[in-house]
PDB file of C-alpha atoms in Angstrom:
ATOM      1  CA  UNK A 732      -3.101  17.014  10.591  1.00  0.00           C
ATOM      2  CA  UNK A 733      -4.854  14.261   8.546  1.00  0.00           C
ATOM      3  CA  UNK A 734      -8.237  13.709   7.842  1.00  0.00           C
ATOM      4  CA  UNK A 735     -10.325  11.548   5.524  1.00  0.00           C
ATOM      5  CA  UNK A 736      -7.340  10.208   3.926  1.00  0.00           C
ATOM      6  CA  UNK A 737      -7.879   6.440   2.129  1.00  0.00           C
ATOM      7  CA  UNK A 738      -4.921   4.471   2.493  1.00  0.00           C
ATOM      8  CA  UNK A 739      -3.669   0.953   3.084  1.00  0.00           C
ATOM      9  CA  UNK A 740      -1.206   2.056   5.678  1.00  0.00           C
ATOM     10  CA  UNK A 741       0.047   5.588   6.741  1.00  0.00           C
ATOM     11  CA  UNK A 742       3.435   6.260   8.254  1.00  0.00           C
ATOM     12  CA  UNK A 743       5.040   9.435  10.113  1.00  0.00           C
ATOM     13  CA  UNK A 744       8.675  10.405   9.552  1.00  0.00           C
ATOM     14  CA  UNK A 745       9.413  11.873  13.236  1.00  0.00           C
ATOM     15  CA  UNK A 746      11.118  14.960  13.189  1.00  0.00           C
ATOM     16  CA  UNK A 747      10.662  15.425   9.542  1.00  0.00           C
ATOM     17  CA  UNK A 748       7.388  16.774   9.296  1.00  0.00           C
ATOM     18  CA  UNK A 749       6.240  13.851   6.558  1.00  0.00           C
ATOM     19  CA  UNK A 750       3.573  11.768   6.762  1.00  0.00           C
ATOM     20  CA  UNK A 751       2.945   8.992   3.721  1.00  0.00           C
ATOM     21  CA  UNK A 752       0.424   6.985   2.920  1.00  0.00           C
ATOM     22  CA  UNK A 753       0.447   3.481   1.034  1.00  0.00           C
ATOM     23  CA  UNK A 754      -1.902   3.008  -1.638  1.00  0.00           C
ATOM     24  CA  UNK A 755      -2.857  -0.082  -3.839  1.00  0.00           C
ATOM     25  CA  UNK A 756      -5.229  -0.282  -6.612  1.00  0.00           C
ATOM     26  CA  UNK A 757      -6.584  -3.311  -9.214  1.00  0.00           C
ATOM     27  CA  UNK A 758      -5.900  -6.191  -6.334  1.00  0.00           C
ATOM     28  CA  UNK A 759      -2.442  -4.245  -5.245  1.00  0.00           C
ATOM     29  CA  UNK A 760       0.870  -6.354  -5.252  1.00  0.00           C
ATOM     30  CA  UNK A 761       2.964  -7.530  -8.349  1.00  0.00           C
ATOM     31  CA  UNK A 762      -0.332  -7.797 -10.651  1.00  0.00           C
ATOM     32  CA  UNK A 763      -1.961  -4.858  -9.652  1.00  0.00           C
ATOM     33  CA  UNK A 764      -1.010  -1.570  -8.716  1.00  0.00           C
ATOM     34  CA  UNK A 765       0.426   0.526  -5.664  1.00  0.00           C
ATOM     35  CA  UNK A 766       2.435   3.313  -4.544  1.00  0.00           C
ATOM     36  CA  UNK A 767       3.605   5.561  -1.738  1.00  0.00           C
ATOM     37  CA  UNK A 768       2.497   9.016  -1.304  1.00  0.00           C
ATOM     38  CA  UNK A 769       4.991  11.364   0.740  1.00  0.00           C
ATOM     39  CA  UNK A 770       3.163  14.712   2.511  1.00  0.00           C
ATOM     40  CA  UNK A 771       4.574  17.994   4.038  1.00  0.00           C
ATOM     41  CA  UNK A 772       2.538  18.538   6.920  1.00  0.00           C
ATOM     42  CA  UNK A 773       2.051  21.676   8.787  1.00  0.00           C
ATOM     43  CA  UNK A 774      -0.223  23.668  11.313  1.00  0.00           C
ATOM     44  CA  UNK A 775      -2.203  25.520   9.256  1.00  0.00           C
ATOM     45  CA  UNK A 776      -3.347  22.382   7.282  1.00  0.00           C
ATOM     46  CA  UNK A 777      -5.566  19.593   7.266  1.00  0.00           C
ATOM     47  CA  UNK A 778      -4.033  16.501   4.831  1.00  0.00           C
ATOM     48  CA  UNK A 779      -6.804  15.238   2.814  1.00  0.00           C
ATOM     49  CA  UNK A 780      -7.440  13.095  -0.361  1.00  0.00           C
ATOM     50  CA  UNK A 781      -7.418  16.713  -2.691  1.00  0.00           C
ATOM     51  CA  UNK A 782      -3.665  17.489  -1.467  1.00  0.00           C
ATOM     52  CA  UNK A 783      -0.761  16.770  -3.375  1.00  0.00           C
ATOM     53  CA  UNK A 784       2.575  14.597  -2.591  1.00  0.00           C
ATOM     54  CA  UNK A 785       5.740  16.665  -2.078  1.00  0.00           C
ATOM     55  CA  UNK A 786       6.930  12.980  -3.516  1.00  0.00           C
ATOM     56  CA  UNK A 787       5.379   9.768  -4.670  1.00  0.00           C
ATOM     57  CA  UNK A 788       5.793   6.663  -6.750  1.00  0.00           C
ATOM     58  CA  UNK A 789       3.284   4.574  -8.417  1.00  0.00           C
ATOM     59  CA  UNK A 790       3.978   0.973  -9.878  1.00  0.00           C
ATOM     60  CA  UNK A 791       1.546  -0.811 -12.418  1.00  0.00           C
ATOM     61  CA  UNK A 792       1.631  -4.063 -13.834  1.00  0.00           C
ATOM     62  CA  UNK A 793       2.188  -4.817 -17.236  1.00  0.00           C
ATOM     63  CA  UNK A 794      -0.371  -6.945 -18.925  1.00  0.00           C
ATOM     64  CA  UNK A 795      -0.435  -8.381 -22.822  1.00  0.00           C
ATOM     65  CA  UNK A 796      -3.249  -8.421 -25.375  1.00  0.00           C
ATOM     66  CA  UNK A 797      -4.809 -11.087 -23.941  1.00  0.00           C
ATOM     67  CA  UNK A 798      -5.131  -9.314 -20.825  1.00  0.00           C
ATOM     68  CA  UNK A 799      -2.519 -12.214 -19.246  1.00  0.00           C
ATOM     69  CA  UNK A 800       0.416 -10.580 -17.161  1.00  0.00           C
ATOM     70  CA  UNK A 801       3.598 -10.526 -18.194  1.00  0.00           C
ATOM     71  CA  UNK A 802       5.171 -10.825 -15.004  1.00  0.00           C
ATOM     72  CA  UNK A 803       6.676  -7.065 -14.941  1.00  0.00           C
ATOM     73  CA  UNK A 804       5.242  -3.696 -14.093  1.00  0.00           C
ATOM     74  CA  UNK A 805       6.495  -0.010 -14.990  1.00  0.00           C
ATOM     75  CA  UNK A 806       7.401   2.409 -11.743  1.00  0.00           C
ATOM     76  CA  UNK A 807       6.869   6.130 -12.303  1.00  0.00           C
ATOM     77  CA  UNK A 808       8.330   8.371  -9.401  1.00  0.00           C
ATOM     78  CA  UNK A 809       7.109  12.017  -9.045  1.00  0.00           C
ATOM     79  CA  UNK A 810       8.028  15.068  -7.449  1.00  0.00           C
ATOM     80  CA  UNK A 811       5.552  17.859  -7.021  1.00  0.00           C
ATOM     81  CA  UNK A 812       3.271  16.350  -9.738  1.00  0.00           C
ATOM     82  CA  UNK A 813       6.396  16.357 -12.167  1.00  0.00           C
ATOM     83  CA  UNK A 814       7.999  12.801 -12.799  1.00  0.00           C
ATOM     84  CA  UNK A 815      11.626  12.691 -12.639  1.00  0.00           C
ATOM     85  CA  UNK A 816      14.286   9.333 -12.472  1.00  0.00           C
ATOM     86  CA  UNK A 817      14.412   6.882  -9.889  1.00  0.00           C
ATOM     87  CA  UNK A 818      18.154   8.583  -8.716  1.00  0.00           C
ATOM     88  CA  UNK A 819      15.983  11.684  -8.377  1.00  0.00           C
ATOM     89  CA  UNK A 820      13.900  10.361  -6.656  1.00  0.00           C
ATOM     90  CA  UNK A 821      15.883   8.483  -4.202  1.00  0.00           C
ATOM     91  CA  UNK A 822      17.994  11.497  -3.651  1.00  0.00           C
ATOM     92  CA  UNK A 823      14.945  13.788  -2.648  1.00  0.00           C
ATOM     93  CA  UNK A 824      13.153  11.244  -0.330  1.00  0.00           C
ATOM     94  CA  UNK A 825      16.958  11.236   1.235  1.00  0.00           C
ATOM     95  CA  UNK A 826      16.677  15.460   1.992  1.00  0.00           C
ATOM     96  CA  UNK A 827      12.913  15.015   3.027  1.00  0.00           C
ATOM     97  CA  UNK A 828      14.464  12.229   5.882  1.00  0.00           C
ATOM     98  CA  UNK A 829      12.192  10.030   4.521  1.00  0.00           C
ATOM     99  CA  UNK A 830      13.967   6.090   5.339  1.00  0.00           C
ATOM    100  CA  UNK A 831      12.916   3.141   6.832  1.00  0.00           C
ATOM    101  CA  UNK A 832      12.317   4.418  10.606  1.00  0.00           C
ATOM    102  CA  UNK A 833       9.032   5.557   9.702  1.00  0.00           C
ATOM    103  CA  UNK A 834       6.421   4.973  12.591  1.00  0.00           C
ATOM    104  CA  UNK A 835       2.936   3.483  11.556  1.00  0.00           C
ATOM    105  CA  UNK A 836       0.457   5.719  12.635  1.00  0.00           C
ATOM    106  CA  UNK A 837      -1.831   2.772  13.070  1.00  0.00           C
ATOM    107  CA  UNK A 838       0.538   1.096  16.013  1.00  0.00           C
ATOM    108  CA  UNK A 839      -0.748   2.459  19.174  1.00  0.00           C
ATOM    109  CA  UNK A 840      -4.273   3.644  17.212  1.00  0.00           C
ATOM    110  CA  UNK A 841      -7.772   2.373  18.567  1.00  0.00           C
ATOM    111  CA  UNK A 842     -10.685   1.569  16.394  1.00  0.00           C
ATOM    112  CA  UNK A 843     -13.441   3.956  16.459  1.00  0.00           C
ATOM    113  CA  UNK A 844     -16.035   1.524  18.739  1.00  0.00           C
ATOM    114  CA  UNK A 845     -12.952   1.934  21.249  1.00  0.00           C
ATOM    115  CA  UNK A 846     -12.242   5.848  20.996  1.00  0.00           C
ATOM    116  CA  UNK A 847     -16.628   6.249  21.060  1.00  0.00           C
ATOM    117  CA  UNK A 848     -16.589   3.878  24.174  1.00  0.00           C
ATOM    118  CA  UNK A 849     -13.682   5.623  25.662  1.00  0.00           C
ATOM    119  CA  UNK A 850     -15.193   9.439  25.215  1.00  0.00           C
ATOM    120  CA  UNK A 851     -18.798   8.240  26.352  1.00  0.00           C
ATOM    121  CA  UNK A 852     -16.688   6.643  30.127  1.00  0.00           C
TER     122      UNK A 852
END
């Protein structure tokens, strides 16, 4: 279902059929950037970095003209490449079953010198 996907962390929503992924850009955190990228998945398709969210946020921080930051950033949330409100937002990631039970798809993973080891046994 996913291939060739760059992400900080990636999470399945069992029994929803969404799969995020957790992104962070210029250093990540409160003085960088991040966000969280919500996916339909299904059969017929392979998740790479060319599809789009169903649902996603993205949070920047602010910096002044001296390039110092301010201590606050600016969160845009999007739905199907269209940003709407936060309440939107929250309400739609609510009907999409998306909450904190997701599973990281990265618990029971292997790295890939275990998986080569394990297919050449």
């Amino acid at each position: 279902l996913l291939d060739s996907m760059h992400a900080a962390e990636v999470t399945y929503f069992e029994k929803t059929g969404i799969l995020a992924k957790f992104s962070r850009w210029n250093g990540g955190g409160d003085e960088g950037g991040y966000g969280w990228y919500y996916y339909q998945t299904d059969k017929e398709q392979t998740l790479t970095e060319d599809s789009t969210p169903v649902l996603y946020d993205t949070y920047d921080a602010v910096y002044d003209d001296k390039g110092e930051f301010t201590g606050k950033g600016v969160t845009h949330y999007y739905q199907n490449e269209r940003e709407i409100d936060e309440k939107m937002y929250q309400d739609e990631r609510k009907k999409l079953g998306i909450d904190d039970s997701g599973v990281s798809c990265t618990k029971d993973a292997a790295a890939i010198d275990e998986v080569i080891k394990l297919i050449n046994n």
